[in-house]
PDB file of N, CA and C in Angstrom:
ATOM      1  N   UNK A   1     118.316  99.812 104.944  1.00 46.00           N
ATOM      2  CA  UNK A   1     117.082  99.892 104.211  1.00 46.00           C
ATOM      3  C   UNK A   1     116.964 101.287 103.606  1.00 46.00           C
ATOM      4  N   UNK A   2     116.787 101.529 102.582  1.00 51.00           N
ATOM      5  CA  UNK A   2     116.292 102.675 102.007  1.00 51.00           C
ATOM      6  C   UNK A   2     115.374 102.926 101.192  1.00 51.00           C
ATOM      7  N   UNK A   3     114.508 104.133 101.777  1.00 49.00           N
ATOM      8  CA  UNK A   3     113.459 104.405 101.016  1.00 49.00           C
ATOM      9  C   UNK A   3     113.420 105.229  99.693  1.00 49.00           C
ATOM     10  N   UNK A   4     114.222 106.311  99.718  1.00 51.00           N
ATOM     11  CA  UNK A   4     113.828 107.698  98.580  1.00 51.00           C
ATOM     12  C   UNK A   4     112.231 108.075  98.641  1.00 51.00           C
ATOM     13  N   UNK A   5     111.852 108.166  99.907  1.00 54.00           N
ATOM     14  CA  UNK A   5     110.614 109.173  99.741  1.00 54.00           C
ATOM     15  C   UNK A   5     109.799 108.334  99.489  1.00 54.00           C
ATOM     16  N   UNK A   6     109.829 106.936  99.353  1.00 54.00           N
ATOM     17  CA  UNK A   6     108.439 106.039  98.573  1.00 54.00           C
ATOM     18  C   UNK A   6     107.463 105.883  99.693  1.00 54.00           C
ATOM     19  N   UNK A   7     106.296 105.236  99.414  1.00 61.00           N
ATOM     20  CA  UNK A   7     105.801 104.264 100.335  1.00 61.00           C
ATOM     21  C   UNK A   7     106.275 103.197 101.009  1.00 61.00           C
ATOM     22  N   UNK A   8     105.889 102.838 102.111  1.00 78.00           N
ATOM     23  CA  UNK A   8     106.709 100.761 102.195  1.00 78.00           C
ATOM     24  C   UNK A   8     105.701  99.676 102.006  1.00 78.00           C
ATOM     25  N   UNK A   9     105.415 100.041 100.718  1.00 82.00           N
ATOM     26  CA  UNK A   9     104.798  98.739  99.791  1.00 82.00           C
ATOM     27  C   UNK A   9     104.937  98.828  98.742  1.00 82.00           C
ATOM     28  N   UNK A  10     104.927  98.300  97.830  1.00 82.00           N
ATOM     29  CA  UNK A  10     104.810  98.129  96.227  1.00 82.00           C
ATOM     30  C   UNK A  10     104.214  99.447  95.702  1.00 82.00           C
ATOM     31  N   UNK A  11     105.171 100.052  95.013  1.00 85.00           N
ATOM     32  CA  UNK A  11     104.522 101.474  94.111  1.00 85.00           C
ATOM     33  C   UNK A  11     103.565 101.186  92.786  1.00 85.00           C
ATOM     34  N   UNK A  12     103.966  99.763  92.477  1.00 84.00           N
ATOM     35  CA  UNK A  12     103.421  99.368  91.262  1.00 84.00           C
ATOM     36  C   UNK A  12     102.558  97.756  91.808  1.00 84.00           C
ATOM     37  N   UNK A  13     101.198  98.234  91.035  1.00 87.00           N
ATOM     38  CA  UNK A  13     100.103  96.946  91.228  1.00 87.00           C
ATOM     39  C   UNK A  13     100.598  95.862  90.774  1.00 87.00           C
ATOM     40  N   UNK A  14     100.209  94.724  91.435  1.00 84.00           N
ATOM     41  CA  UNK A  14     100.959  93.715  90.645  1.00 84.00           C
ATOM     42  C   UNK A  14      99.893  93.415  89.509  1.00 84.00           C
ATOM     43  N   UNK A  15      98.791  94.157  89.146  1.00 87.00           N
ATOM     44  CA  UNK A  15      97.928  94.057  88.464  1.00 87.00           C
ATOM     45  C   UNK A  15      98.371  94.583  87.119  1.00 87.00           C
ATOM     46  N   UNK A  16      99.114  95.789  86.920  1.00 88.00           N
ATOM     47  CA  UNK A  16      99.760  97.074  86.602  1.00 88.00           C
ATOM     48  C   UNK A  16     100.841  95.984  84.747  1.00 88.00           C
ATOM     49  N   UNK A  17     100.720  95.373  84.840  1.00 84.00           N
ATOM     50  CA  UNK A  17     101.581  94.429  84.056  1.00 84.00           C
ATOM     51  C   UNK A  17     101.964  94.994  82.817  1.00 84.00           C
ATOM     52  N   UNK A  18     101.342  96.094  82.058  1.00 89.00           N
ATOM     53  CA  UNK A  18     100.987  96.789  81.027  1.00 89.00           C
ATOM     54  C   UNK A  18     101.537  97.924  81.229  1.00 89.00           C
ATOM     55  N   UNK A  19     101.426  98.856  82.376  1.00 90.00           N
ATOM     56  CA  UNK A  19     101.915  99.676  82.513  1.00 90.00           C
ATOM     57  C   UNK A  19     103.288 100.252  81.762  1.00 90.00           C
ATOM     58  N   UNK A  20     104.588  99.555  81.737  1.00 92.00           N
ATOM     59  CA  UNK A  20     105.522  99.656  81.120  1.00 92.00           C
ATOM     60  C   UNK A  20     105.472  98.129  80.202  1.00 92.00           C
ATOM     61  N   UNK A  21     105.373  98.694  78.813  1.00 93.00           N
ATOM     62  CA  UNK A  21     105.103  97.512  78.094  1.00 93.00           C
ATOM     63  C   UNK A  21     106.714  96.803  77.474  1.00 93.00           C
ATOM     64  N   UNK A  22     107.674  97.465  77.155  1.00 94.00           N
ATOM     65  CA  UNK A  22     108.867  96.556  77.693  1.00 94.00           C
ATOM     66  C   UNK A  22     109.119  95.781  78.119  1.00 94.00           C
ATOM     67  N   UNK A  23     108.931  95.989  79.849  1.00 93.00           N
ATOM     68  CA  UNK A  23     109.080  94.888  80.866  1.00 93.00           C
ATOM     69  C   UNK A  23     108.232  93.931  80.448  1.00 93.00           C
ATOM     70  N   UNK A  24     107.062  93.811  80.038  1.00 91.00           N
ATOM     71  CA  UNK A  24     106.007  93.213  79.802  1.00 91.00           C
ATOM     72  C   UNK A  24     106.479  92.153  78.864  1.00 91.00           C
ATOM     73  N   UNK A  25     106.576  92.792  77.596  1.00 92.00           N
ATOM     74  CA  UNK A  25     107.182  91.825  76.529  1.00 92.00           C
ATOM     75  C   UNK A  25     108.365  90.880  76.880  1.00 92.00           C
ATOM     76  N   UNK A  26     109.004  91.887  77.819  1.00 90.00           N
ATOM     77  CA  UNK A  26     110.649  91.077  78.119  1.00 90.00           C
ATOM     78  C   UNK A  26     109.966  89.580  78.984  1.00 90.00           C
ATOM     79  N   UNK A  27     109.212  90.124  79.637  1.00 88.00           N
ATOM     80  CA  UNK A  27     108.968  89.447  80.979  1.00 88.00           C
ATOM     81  C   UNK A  27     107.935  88.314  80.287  1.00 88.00           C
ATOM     82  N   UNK A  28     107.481  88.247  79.409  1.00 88.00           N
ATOM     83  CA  UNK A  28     106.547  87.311  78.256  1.00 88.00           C
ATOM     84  C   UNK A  28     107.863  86.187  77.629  1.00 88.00           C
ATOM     85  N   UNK A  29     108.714  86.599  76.889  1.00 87.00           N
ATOM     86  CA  UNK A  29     109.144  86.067  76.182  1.00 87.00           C
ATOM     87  C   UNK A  29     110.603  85.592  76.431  1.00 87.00           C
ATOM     88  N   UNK A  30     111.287  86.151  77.469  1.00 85.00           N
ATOM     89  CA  UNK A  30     112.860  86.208  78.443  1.00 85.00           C
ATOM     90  C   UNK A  30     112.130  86.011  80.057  1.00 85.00           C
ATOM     91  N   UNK A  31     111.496  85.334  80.671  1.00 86.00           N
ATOM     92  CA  UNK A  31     111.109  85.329  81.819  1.00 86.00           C
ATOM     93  C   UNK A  31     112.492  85.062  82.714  1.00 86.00           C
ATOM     94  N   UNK A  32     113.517  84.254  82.316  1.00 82.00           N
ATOM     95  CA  UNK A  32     114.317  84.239  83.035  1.00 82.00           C
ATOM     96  C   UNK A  32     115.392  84.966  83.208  1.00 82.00           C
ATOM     97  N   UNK A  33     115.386  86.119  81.781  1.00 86.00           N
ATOM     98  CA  UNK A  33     116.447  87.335  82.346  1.00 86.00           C
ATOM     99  C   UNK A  33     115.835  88.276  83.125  1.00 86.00           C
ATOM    100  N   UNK A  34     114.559  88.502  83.230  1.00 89.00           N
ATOM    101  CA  UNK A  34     114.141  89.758  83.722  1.00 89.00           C
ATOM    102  C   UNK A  34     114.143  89.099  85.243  1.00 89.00           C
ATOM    103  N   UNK A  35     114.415  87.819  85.704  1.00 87.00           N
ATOM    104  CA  UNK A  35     114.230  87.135  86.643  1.00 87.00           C
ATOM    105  C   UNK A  35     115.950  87.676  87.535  1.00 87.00           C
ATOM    106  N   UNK A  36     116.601  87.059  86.516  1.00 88.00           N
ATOM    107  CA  UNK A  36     118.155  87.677  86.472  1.00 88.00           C
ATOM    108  C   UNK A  36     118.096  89.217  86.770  1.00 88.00           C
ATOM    109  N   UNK A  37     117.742  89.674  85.675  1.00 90.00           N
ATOM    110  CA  UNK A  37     117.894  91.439  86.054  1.00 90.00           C
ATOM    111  C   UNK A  37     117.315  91.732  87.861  1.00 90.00           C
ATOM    112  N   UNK A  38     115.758  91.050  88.137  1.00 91.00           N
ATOM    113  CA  UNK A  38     115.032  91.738  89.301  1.00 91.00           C
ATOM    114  C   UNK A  38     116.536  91.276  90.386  1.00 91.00           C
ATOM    115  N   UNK A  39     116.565  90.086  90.209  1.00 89.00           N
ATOM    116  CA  UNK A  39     117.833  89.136  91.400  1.00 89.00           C
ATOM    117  C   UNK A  39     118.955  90.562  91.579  1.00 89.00           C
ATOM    118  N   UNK A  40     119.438  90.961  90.388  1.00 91.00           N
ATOM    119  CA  UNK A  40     120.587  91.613  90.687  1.00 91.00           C
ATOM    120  C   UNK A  40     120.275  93.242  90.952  1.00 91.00           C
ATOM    121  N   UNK A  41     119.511  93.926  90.348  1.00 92.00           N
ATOM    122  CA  UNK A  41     118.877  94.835  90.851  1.00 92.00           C
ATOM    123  C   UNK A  41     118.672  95.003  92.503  1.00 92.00           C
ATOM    124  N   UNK A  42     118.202  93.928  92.886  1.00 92.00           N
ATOM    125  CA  UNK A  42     117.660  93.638  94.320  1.00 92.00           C
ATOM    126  C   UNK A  42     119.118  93.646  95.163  1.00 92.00           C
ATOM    127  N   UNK A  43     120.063  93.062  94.581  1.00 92.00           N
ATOM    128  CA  UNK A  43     121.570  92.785  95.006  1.00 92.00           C
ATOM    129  C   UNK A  43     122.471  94.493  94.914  1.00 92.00           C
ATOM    130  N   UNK A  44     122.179  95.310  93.882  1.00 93.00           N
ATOM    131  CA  UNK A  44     122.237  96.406  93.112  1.00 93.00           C
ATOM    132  C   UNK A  44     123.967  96.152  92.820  1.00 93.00           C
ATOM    133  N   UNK A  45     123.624  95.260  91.868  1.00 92.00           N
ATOM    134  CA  UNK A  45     124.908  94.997  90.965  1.00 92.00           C
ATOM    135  C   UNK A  45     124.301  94.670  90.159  1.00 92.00           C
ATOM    136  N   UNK A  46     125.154  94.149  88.253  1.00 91.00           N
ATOM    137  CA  UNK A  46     125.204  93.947  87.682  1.00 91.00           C
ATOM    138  C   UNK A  46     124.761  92.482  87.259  1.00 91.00           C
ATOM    139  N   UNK A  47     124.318  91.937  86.458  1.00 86.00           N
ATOM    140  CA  UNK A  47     123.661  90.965  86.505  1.00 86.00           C
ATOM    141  C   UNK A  47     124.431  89.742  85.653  1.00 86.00           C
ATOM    142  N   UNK A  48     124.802  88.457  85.961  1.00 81.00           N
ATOM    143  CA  UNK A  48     125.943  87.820  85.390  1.00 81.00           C
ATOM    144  C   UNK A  48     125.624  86.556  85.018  1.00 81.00           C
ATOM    145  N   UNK A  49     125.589  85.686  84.547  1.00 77.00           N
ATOM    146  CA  UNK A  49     125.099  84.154  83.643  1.00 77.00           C
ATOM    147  C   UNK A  49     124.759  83.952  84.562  1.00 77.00           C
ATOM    148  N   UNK A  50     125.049  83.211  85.756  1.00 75.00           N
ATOM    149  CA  UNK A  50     124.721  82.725  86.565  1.00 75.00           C
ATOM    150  C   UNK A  50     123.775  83.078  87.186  1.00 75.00           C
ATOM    151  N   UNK A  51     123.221  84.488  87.367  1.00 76.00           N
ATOM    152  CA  UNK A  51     121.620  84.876  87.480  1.00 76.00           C
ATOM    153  C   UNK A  51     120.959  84.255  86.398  1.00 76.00           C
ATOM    154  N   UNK A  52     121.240  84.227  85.220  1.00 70.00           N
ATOM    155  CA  UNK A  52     120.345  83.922  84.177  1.00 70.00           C
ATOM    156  C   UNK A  52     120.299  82.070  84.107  1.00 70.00           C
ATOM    157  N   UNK A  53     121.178  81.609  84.547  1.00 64.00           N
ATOM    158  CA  UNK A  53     121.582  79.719  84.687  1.00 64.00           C
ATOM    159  C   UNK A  53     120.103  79.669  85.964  1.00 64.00           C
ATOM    160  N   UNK A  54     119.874  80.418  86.850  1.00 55.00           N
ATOM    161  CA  UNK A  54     119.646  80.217  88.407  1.00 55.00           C
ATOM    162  C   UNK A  54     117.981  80.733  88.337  1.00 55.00           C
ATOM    163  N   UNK A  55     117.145  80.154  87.772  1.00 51.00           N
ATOM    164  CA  UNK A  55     115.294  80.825  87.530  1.00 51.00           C
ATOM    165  C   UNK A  55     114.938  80.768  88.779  1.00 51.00           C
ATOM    166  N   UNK A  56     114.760  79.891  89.420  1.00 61.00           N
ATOM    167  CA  UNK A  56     113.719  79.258  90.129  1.00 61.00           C
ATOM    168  C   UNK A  56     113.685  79.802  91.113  1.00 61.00           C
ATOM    169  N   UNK A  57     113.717  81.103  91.219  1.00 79.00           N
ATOM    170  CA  UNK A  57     114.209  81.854  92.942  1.00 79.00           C
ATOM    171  C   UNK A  57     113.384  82.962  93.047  1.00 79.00           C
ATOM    172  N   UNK A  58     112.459  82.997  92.121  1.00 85.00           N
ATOM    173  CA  UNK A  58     111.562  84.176  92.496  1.00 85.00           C
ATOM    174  C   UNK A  58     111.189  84.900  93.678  1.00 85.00           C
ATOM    175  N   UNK A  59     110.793  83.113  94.544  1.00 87.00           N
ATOM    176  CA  UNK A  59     109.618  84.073  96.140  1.00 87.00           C
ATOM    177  C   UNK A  59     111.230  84.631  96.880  1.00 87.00           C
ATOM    178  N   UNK A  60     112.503  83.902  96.140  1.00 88.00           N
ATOM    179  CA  UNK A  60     113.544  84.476  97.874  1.00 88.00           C
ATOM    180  C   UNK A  60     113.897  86.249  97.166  1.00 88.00           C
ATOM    181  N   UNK A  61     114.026  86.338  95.824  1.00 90.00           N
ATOM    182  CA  UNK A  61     114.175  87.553  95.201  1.00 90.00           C
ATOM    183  C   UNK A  61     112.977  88.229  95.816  1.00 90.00           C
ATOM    184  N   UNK A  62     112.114  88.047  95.634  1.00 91.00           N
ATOM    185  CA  UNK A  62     110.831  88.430  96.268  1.00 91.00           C
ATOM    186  C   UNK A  62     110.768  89.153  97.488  1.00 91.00           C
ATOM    187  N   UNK A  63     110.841  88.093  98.308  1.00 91.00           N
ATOM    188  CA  UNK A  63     111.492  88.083  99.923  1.00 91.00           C
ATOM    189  C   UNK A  63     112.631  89.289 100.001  1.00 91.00           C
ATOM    190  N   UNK A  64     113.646  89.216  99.438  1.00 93.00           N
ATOM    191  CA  UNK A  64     115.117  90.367  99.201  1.00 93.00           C
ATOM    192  C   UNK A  64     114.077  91.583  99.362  1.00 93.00           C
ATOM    193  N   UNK A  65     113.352  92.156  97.838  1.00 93.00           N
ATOM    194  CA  UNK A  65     112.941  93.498  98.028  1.00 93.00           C
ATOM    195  C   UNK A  65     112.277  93.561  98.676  1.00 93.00           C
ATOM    196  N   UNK A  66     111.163  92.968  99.699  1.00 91.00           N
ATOM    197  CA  UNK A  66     110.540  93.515 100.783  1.00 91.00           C
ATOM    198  C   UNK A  66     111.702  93.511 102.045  1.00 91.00           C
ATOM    199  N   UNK A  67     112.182  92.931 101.933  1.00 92.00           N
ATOM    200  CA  UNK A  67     113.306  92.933 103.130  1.00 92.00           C
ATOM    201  C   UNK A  67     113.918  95.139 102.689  1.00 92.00           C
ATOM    202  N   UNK A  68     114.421  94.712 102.073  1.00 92.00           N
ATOM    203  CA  UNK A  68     115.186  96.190 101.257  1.00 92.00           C
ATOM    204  C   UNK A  68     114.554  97.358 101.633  1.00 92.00           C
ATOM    205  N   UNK A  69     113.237  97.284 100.734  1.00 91.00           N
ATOM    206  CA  UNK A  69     112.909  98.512 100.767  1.00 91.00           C
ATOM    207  C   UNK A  69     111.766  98.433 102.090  1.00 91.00           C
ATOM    208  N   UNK A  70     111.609  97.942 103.167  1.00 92.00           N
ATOM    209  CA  UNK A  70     110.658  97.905 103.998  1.00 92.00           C
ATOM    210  C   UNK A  70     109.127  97.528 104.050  1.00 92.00           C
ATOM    211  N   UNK A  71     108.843  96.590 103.197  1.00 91.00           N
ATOM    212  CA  UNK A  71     107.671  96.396 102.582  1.00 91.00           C
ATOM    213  C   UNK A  71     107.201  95.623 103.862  1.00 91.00           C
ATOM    214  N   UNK A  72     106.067  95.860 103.954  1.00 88.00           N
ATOM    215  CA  UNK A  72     105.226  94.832 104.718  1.00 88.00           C
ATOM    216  C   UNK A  72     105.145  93.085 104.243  1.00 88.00           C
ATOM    217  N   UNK A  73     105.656  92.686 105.461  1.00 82.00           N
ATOM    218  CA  UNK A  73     106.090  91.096 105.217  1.00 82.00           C
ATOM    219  C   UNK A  73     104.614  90.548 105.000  1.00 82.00           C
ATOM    220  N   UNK A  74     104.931  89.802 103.590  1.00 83.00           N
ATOM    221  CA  UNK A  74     103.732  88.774 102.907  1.00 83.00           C
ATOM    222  C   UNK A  74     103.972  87.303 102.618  1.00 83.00           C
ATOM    223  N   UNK A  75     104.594  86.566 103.408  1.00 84.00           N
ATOM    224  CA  UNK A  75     105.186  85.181 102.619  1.00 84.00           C
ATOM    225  C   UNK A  75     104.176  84.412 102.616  1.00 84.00           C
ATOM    226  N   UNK A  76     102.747  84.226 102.921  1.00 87.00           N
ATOM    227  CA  UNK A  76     101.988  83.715 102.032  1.00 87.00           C
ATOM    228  C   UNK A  76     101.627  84.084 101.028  1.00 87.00           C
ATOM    229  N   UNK A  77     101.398  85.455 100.764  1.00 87.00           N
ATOM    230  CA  UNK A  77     101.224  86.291  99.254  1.00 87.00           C
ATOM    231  C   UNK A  77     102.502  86.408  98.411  1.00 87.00           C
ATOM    232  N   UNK A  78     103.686  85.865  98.792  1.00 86.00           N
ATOM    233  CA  UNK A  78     104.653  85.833  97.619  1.00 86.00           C
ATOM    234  C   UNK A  78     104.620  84.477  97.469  1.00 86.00           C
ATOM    235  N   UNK A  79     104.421  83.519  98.249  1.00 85.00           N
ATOM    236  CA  UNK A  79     104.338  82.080  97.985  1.00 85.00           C
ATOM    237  C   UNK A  79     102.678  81.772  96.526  1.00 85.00           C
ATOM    238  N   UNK A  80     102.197  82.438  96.918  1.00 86.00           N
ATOM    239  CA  UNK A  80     101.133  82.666  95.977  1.00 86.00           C
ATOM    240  C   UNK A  80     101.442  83.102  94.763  1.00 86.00           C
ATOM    241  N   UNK A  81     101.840  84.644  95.139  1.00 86.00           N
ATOM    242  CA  UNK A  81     102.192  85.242  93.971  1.00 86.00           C
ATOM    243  C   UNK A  81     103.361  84.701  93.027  1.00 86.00           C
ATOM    244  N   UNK A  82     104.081  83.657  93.476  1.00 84.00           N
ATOM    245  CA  UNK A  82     105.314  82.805  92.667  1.00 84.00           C
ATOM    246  C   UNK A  82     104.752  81.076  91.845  1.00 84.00           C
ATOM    247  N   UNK A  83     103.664  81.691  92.064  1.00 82.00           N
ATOM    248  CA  UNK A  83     103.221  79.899  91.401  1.00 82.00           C
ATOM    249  C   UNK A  83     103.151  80.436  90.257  1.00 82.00           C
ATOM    250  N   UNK A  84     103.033  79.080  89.152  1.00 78.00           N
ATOM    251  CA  UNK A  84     102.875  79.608  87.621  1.00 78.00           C
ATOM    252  C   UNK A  84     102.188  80.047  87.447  1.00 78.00           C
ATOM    253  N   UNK A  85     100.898  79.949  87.683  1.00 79.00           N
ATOM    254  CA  UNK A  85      99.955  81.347  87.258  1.00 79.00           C
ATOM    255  C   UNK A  85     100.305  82.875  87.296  1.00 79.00           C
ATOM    256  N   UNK A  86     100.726  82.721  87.797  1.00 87.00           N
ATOM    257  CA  UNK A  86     101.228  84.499  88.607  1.00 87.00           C
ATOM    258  C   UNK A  86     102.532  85.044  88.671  1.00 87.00           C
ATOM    259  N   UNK A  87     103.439  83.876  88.115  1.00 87.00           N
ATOM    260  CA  UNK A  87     104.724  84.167  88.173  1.00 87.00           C
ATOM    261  C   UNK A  87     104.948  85.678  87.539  1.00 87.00           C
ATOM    262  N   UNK A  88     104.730  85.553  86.364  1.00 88.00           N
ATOM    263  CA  UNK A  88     105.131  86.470  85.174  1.00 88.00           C
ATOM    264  C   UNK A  88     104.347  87.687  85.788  1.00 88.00           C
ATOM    265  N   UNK A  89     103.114  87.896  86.532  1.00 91.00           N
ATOM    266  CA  UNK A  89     103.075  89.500  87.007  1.00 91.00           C
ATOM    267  C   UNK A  89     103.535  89.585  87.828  1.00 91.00           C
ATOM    268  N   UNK A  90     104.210  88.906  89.107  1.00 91.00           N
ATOM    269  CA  UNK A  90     105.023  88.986  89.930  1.00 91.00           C
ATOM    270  C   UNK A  90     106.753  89.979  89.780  1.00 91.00           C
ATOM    271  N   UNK A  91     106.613  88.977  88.420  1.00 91.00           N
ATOM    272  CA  UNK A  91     108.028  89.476  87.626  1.00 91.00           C
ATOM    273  C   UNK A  91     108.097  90.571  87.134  1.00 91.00           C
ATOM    274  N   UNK A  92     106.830  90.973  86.437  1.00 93.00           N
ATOM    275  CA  UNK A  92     106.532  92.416  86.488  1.00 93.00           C
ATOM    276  C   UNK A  92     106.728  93.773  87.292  1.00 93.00           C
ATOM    277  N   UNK A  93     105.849  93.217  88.652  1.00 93.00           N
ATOM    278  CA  UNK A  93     105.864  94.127  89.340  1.00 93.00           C
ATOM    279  C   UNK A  93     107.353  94.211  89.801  1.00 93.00           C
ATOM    280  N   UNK A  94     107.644  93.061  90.205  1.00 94.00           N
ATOM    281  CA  UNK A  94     109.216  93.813  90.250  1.00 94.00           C
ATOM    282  C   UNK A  94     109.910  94.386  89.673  1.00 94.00           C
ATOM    283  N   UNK A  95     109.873  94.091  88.584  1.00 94.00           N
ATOM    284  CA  UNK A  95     110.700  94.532  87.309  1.00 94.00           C
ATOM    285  C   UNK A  95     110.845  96.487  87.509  1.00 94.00           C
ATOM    286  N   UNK A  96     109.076  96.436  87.719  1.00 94.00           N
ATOM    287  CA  UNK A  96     109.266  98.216  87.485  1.00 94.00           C
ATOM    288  C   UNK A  96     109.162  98.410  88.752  1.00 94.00           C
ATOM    289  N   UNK A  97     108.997  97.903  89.965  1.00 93.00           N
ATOM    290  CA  UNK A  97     109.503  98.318  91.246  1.00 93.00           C
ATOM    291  C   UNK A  97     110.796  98.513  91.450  1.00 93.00           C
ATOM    292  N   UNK A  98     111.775  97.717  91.137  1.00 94.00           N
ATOM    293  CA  UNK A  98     113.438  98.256  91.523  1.00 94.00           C
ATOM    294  C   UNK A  98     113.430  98.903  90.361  1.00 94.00           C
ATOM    295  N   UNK A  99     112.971  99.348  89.115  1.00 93.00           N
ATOM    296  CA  UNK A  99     113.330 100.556  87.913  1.00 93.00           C
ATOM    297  C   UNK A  99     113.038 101.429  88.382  1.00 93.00           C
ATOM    298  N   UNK A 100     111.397 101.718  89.273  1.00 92.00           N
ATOM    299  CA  UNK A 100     111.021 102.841  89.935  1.00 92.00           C
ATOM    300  C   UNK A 100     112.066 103.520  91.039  1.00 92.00           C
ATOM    301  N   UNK A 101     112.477 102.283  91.904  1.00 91.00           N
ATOM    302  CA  UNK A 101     113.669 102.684  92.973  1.00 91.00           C
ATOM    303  C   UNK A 101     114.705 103.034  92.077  1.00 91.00           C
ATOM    304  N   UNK A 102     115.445 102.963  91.164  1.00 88.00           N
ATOM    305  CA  UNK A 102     116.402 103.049  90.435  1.00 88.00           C
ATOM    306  C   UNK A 102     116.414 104.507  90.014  1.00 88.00           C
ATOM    307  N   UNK A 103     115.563 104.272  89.188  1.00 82.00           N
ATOM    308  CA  UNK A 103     115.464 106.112  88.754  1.00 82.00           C
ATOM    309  C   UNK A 103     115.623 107.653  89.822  1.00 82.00           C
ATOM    310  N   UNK A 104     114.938 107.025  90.856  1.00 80.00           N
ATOM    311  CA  UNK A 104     114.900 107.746  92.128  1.00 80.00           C
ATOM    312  C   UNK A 104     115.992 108.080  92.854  1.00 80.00           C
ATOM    313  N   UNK A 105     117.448 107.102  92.476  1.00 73.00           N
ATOM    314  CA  UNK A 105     118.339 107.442  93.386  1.00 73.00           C
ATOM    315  C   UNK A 105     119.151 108.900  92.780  1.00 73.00           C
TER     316      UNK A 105
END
């Protein structure tokens, strides 16, 4: 598990969706690469068709970075946070949560 100095929860709100407007757009209009990117990020490799063939895996990607970075276990709040309503800020917050870990190393 590694931290880099963070907290062990989410640095970024899952409210926060705007924050980096990139991710935002990507995550609007490509929901299933940025889905791909969070998967392999979370893996910290490179990201390959077959992430991008493979959507539907949000809450276990989900599940991965709290496992990772030590987050306080939520599997009713990622089971929540993965329904269609909520998918896409879910996807968000991850998105700039492993960018945030990323930059940091």
């Amino acid at each position: 598990m590694e931290s880099f100095g963070m907290t062990n929860y989410w640095d970024t709100s899952f409210l926060q969706c705007l924050s980096d407007i990139p991710v935002c757009l990507k995550t609007i209009f490509c929901p299933c690469l940025v889905l791909a990117g969070n998967k392999a990020g979370a893996d910290e490799r490179e990201c390959n068709l077959c992430d991008c063939l493979c959507c539907p895996r949000e809450y276990f990607t989900r599940q991965q970075i709290r496992s990772k970075y030590g987050f306080e276990e939520s599997v009713l709040m990622d089971c929540l946070m993965t329904t269609p309503p909520l998918l896409m800020l879910a996807l968000c917050q991850d998105a700039r949560e492993l960018k945030a870990r990323k930059d940091m190393k």
